[in-house]
Coordinates of C-alpha atoms in Angstrom, one line a residue:
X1 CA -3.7 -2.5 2.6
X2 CA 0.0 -2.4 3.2
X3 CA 0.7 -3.3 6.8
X4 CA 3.3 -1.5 9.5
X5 CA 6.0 -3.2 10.2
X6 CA 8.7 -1.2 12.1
X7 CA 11.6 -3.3 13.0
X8 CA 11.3 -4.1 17.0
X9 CA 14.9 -1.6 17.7
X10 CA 14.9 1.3 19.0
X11 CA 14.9 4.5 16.4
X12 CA 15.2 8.9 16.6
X13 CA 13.5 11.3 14.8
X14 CA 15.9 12.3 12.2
X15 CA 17.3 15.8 12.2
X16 CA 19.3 17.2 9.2
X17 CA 22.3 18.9 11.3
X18 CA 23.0 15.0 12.0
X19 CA 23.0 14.0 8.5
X20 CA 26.8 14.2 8.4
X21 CA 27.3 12.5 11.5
X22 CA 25.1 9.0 10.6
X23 CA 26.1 9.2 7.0
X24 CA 29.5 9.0 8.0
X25 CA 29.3 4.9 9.6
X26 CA 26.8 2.8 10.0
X27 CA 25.0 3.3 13.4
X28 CA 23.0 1.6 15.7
X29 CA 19.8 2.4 15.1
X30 CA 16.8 0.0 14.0
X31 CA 14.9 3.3 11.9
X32 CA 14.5 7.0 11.6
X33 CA 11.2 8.7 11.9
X34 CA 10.3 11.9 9.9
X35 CA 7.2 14.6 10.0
X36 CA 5.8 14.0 6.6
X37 CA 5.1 17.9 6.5
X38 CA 9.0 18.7 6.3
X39 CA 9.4 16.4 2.7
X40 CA 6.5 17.7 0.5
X41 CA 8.4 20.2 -1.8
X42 CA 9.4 18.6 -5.0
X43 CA 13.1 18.2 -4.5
X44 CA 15.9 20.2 -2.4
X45 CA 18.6 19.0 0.5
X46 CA 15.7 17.5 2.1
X47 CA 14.8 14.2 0.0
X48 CA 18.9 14.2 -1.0
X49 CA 19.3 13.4 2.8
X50 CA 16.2 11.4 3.1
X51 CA 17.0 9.7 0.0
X52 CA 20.3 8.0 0.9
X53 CA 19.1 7.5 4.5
X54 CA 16.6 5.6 3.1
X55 CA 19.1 3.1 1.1
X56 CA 20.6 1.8 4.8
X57 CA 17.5 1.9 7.4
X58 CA 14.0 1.4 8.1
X59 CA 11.4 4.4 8.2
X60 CA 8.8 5.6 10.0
X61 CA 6.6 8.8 8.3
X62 CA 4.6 10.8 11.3
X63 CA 2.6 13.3 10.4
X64 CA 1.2 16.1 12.1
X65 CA -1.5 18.3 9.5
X66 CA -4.0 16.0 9.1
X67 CA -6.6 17.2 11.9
X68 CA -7.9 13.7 12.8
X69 CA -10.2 14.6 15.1
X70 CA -11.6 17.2 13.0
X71 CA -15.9 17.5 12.6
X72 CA -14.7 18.8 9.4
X73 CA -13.8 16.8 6.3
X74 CA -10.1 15.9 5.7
X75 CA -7.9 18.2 3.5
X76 CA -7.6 16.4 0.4
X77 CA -5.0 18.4 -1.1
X78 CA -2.6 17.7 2.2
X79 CA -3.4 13.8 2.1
X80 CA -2.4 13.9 -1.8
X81 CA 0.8 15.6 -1.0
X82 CA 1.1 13.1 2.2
X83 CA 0.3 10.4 -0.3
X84 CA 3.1 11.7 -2.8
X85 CA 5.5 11.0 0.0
X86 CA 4.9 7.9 1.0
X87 CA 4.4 6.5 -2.5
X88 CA 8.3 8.2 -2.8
X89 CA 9.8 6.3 0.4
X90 CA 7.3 3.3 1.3
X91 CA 8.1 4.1 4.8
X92 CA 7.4 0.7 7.0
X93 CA 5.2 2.8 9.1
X94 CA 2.9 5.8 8.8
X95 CA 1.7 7.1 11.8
X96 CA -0.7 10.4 13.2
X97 CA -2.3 12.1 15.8
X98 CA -5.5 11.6 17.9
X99 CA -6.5 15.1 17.3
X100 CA -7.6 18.7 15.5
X101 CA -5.8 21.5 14.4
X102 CA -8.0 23.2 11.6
X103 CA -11.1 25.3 11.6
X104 CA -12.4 26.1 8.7
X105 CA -9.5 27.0 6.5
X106 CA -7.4 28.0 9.5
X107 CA -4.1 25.5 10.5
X108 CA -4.0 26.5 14.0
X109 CA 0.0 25.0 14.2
X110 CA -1.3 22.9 17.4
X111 CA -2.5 19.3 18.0
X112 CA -5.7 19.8 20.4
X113 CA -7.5 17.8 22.6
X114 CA -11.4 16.2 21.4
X115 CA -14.4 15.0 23.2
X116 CA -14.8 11.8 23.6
X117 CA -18.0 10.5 22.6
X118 CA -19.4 8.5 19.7
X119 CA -20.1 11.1 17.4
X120 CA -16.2 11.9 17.8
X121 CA -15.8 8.3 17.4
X122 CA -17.7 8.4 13.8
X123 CA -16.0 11.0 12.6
X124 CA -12.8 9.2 13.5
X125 CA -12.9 6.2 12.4
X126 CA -14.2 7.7 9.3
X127 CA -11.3 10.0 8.5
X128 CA -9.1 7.2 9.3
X129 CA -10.5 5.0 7.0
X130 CA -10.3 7.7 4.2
X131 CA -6.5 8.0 4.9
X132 CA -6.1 4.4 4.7
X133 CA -8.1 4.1 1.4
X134 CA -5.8 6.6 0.2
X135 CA -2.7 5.5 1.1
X136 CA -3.4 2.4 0.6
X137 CA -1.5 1.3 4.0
X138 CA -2.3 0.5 7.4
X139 CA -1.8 3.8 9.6
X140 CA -1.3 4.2 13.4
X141 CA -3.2 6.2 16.0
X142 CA -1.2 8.3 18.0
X143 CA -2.6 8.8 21.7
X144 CA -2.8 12.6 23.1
X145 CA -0.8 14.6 25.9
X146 CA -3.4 16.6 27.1
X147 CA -4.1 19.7 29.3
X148 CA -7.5 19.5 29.6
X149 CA -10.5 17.5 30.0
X150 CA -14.0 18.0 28.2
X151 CA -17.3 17.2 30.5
X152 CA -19.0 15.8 27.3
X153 CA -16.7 12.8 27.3
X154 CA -18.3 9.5 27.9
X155 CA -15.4 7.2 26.7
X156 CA -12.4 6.1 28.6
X157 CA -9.4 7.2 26.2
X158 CA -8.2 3.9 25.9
X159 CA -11.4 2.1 24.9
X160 CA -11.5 5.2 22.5
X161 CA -9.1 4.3 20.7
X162 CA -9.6 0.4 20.9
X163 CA -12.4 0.8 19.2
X164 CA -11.0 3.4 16.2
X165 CA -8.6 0.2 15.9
X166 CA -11.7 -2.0 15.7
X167 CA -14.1 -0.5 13.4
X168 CA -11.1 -0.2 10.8
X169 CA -7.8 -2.0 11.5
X170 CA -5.5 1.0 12.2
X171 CA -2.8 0.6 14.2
X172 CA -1.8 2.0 17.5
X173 CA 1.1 4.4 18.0
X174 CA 1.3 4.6 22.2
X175 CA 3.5 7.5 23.5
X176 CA 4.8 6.6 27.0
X177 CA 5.8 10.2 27.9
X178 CA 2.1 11.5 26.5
X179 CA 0.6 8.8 29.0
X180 CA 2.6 10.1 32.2
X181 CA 1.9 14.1 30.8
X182 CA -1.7 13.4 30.5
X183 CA -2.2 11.6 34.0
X184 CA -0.1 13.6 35.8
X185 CA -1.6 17.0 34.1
X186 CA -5.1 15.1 35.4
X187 CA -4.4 13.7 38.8
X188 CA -4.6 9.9 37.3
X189 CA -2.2 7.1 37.8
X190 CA 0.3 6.3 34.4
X191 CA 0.1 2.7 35.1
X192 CA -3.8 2.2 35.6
X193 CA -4.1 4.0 32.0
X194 CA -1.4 1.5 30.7
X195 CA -3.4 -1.3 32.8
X196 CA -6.6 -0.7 30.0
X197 CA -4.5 0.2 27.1
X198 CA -5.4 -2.1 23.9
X199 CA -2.1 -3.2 23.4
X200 CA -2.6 -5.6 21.1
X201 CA -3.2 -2.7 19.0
X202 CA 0.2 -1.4 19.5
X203 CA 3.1 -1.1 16.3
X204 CA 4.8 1.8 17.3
X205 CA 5.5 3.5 20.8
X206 CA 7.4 6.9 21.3
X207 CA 9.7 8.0 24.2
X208 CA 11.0 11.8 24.7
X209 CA 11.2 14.4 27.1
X210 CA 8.9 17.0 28.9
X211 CA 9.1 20.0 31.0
X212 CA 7.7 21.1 34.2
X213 CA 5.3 24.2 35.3
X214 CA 2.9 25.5 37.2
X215 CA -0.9 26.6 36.1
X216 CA -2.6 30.1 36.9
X217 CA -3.9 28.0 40.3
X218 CA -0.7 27.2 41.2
X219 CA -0.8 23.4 40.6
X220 CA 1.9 21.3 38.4
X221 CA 1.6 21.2 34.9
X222 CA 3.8 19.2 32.4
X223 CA 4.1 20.0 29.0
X224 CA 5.3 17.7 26.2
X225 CA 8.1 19.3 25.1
X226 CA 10.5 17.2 23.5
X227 CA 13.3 19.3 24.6
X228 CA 15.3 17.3 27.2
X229 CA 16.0 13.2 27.3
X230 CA 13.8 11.5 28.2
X231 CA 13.0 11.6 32.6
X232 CA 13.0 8.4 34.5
X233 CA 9.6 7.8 35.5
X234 CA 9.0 7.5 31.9
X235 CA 12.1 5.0 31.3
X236 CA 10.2 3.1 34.3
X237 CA 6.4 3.3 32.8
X238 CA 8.0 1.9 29.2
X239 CA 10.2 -0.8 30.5
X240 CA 7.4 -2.3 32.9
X241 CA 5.5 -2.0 29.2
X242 CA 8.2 -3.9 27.5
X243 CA 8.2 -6.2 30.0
X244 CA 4.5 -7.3 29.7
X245 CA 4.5 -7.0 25.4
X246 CA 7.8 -8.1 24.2
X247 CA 9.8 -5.7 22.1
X248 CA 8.0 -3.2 19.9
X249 CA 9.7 -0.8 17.3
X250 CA 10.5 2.7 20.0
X251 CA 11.2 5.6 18.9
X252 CA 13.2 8.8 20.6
X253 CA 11.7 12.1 20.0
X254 CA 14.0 15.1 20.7
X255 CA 12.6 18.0 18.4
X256 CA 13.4 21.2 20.4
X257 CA 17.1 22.1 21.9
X258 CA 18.2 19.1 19.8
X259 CA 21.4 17.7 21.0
X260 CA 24.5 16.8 19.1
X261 CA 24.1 13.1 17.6
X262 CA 26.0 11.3 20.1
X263 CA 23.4 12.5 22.9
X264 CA 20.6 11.7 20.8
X265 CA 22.2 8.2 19.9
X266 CA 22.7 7.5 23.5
X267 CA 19.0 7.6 24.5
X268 CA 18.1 5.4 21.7
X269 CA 21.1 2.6 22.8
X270 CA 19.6 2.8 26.5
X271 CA 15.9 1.5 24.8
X272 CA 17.5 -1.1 23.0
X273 CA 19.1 -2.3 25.9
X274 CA 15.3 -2.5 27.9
X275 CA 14.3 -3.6 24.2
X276 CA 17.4 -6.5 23.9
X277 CA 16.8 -7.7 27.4
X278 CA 13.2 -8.5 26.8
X279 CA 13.7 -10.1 23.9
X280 CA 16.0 -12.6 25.8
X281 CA 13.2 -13.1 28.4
X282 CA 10.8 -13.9 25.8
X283 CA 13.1 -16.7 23.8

């Protein structure tokens, strides 16, 4: 099984209307992440682009259709067409979520929240090990933003996912912002949930931004977004992480209200520099 191994840089999700902009000099960027979903036609402007981005950086594949957390089994015909594209690109790292999103043959277009107990954990782990038999690489376990809690539960998150990693050597994929939605959504503290997180476990990490609301009681409620940069608690939450683990290959999600590429650029420069400057601690 082909292992991840993401250059420790900061990286952006890769949006065509900046294709002309990075194509035209080499940038500063350690890797570009795509949704597998977006490159499994046949041909087209997408894999042109892809293609010669390819050539000059590292990649990172995230998917988002595979319903994880499903009770039912996987789709094979969408982990074919998800192992057609990474057989085409050998990304460095493939990477999806902790979480459903099909009911019987309904895609509900939503990643959503799962008990967690050890029939969830099963299930898991087995549909994880399926994707890695078929892909024949190591893949990485996102964590969830959630909105939500289900009483059933008798698992902490994090040992949830320690143990997923355990029983069959995926990866971990941690998502700072997802950690501060998530406790904040649930009255928690950010850094007690980072405190227990397995992160030895951890190849990838995301950053992005989040919006602010209020529920039908009134309360605060963040949603995960990805539609502004990325807010400074969560700057603070990732480099008192990079501080404890040493540089670890980040990426910047923007996905909605996507800047121009100078913007986007920008927050990836400003976690290299947390990224650079814990590298010099650490030599």
């Amino acid at each position: 099984m082909k292992a991840s191994g993401l250059p420790r840089r900061a990286g952006v999700g890769f949006k065509p209307q900046h294709f002309a902009d990075i194509n035209a000099e080499p940038q500063p960027i350690g890797f570009f992440e795509v949704h597998a979903e977006n490159y499994m036609g046949a041909g087209g402007p997408p894999h042109a682009q892809l293609g010669k981005l390819r050539e000059d950086y590292a990649l990172s594949i995230h998917g988002v259709g595979l319903s994880i957390g499903s009770m039912q089994p996987l789709d094979r015909e969408h982990l074919a067409r998800l192992k057609t594209v990474c057989d085409r690109y050998e990304p460095e790292s493939f990477s999806e979520h902790l979480a459903w999103s099909t009911h019987d043959t309904v895609f509900l277009n939503d990643l959503l929240p799962l008990p967690y107990t050890e029939a969830t954990l099963v299930q898991v782990a087995e549909h994880v090990d399926e994707v890695q038999n078929t892909l024949k690489r190591q893949m990485l376990l996102e964590n969830p933003a959630t909105y939500l809690l289900f009483e059933e539960s008798m698992i902490e998150e994090t040992d949830f996912l320690a143990e997923v990693a355990r029983r069959t050597g995926c990866g971990l994929l941690l998502d700072v912002n997802n950690v501060f939605v998530a406790s904040t959504n649930h009255h928690m503290d950010p850094r007690d949930y980072l405190a227990r997180f397995p992160v030895q476990w951890i190849r990838e990490i995301h950053l992005s931004g989040h919006s602010e609301t209020v529920d039908d009681a009134g309360a605060r409620l963040l949603i995960d977004s990805h539609d502004t940069p990325v807010k400074d608690p969560v700057w603070a939450l990732y480099e008192e992480l990079i501080t404890r683990t040493g540089p670890i290959a980040s990426l910047v999600e923007w996905d909605n209200d996507v800047p121009e590429w100078p913007v986007l650029r920008a927050e990836a420069q400003a976690a290299d520099a947390i990224l650079k400057s814990a590298a010099r601690r650490a030599a």
